[in-house]
Each structure stands twice: as structure tokens, then as C-alpha cells.
């Protein structure tokens, strides 16, 4: 019997400070790119619980989860990966910014608009991160 593949659900937090957005640099297979802090949702865990846990693991910051901002999907052309990305606004509560222990994590940085435009960001949501809309948006497939 063939095992059915399921999409991976990833939550991510948009933390802004003085007009800059916190991102985390990842390195996999010699490729470097930036992501919003966050990660996979475990079975039985709410989106908010997962985001608080992942944010703490990757940044050492305690956050409050705010409004849902947008949803996108990342589907590989060869169908090897399917990720549902759910993005929330987050608010800083406490802690000192510190990079998590995972080997793929390379740097934490608040990026301004110019810096953001010159970086590889996955999924490619640079324009949406800079928007100030108050409605939820479905962004479709953003695989690159």
C-alpha cells in the first residue's frame, strides 16, 4: 500500500522593529536564503503554540501572536515538497535576541526595505512584507 503524502504546515512570525523586519538566514546544500522565524506545526499543537515555540527556539524571544496576515503554498515542481505557509504578525514580549542551535541557522537580522530587496527570501513574500494592508491575503504557490 502506497503511503499518502501530506503537506507540511509551517507557521511564521512577522516581527517589526523601527521599520525593519526580523529574518533568519538558513544554509542548506550550499544555498543561503532568508526566512521569517517559524517552523513546522506538530500534531496536536495550535498555530499559535507552534509559532511561540519555534520563535523561542530560533531567536530566544518570547512573543505574542497577533493577526493572521497571509497564507501561501510552496509546491515543488517535481511534487517532492508541499508546504502550507501561514504568516502572523507577532509582538515582542521579552528576551534577548540570540540565534538558535540548529546547524542550518546562520544569522538573525532586522532588515530594512533596501536590504530585504537585495536578499533571497523564501517563500518570496518581500512585497507583501512591506505592505501595510489590514486584510488577510492568499498568495498562491510561491515555490522558487
C-alpha positions as a printed Julia matrix, in Angstrom:
144×3 Matrix{Float64}:
  0.0    0.0    0.0
  1.41   3.37  -1.05
  1.89   5.9    1.75
 -0.08   9.08   1.16
  1.98  12.27   1.31
  0.61  15.19   3.28
  1.51  18.87   3.04
  3.75  20.28   5.76
  2.22  23.18   7.69
  4.68  25.95   8.57
  3.88  29.0   10.69
  6.0   32.15  10.6
  6.05  35.41  12.52
  6.42  38.95  11.22
  8.25  40.93  13.92
  8.87  44.57  13.05
 11.17  46.98  14.88
 11.71  50.58  13.73
 10.54  49.78  10.19
 12.73  46.67   9.9
 11.63  43.03   9.79
 13.35  40.2   11.66
 14.58  37.41   9.39
 16.78  34.39   9.9
 19.4   33.2    7.4
 19.37  29.48   6.59
 22.01  27.49   4.75
 21.11  24.17   3.12
 23.21  22.37   0.5
 25.45  25.42  -0.05
 22.41  27.64  -0.67
 21.78  30.61   1.62
 18.42  32.34   1.94
 16.33  34.24   4.48
 13.09  33.13   6.16
 10.83  34.63   8.74
 11.32  32.89  12.1
  8.98  29.93  12.48
  8.64  26.29  11.6
  6.5   23.2   11.42
  3.34  22.62  13.4
  3.42  19.43  15.47
  0.38  17.17  15.69
 -1.95  18.41  18.44
 -0.34  21.85  18.53
 -2.19  25.06  17.62
 -0.68  27.51  15.13
 -0.07  29.95  17.98
  1.62  27.35  20.2
  3.84  26.24  17.31
  4.82  29.8   16.44
  5.69  30.7   20.05
  7.78  27.51  20.37
  9.59  27.95  17.05
 10.24  31.65  17.68
 11.77  30.82  21.09
 13.91  28.01  19.6
 15.22  30.12  16.71
 15.52  33.59  18.28
 15.31  33.13  22.11
 12.48  35.69  22.08
  9.12  35.33  23.79
  6.37  36.66  21.52
  2.66  37.24  21.45
  0.92  36.03  18.29
 -1.22  38.67  16.61
 -3.32  38.8   13.47
 -3.15  36.35  10.61
 -1.61  38.27   7.67
 -1.37  35.87   4.74
 -1.19  32.29   3.56
  0.9   30.86   0.74
  1.81  27.44  -0.57
  5.2   26.19  -1.71
  4.82  23.24  -4.07
  7.94  21.87  -5.73
  7.58  21.33  -9.5
  8.57  17.67  -9.03
  5.95  17.36  -6.24
  8.64  16.34  -3.73
  7.57  19.03  -1.26
  4.32  20.79  -0.45
  4.39  23.39   2.31
  1.46  25.48   3.52
  2.87  28.73   4.95
  0.78  30.65   7.48
  2.07  34.11   8.41
  1.12  36.03  11.55
  2.04  39.4   12.95
  3.86  38.95  16.25
  4.7   41.27  19.13
  7.9   41.16  21.19
  7.27  40.28  24.86
 10.72  39.53  26.34
 14.14  38.0   25.8
 17.45  38.88  24.22
 17.84  38.12  20.51
 20.06  35.06  20.07
 20.47  32.61  17.17
 19.12  29.1   17.79
 21.26  25.95  17.87
 20.26  24.26  14.6
 23.16  23.89  12.15
 21.16  25.36   9.25
 20.62  28.65  11.13
 23.36  31.15  10.26
 22.26  34.68  11.19
 19.44  36.74  12.71
 18.95  40.26  11.46
 16.39  43.04  11.23
 16.31  44.01   7.54
 15.01  47.28   6.12
 13.3   47.6    2.73
 16.55  48.07   0.77
 18.28  45.15   2.48
 15.22  42.96   2.03
 15.03  43.67  -1.71
 18.66  42.56  -2.16
 18.25  39.17  -0.46
 16.81  35.79  -1.37
 13.7   35.31   0.78
 11.68  32.09   0.83
  8.89  31.94   0.11
  9.19  35.1   -1.98
  6.94  37.4    0.04
  9.1   40.54   0.04
  6.4   42.78  -1.43
  3.77  41.51   0.98
  6.05  42.04   3.98
  6.37  45.71   3.06
  2.63  46.25   2.57
  0.54  47.72   5.36
 -2.81  46.19   4.46
 -5.25  45.15   7.16
 -6.82  42.21   5.35
 -5.84  38.57   5.01
 -4.4   37.57   1.66
 -3.99  34.19  -0.06
 -0.77  34.35  -2.06
 -0.94  31.1   -4.04
  2.1   28.97  -4.93
  5.41  30.7   -4.17
  7.86  27.88  -4.92
 11.22  29.07  -6.3
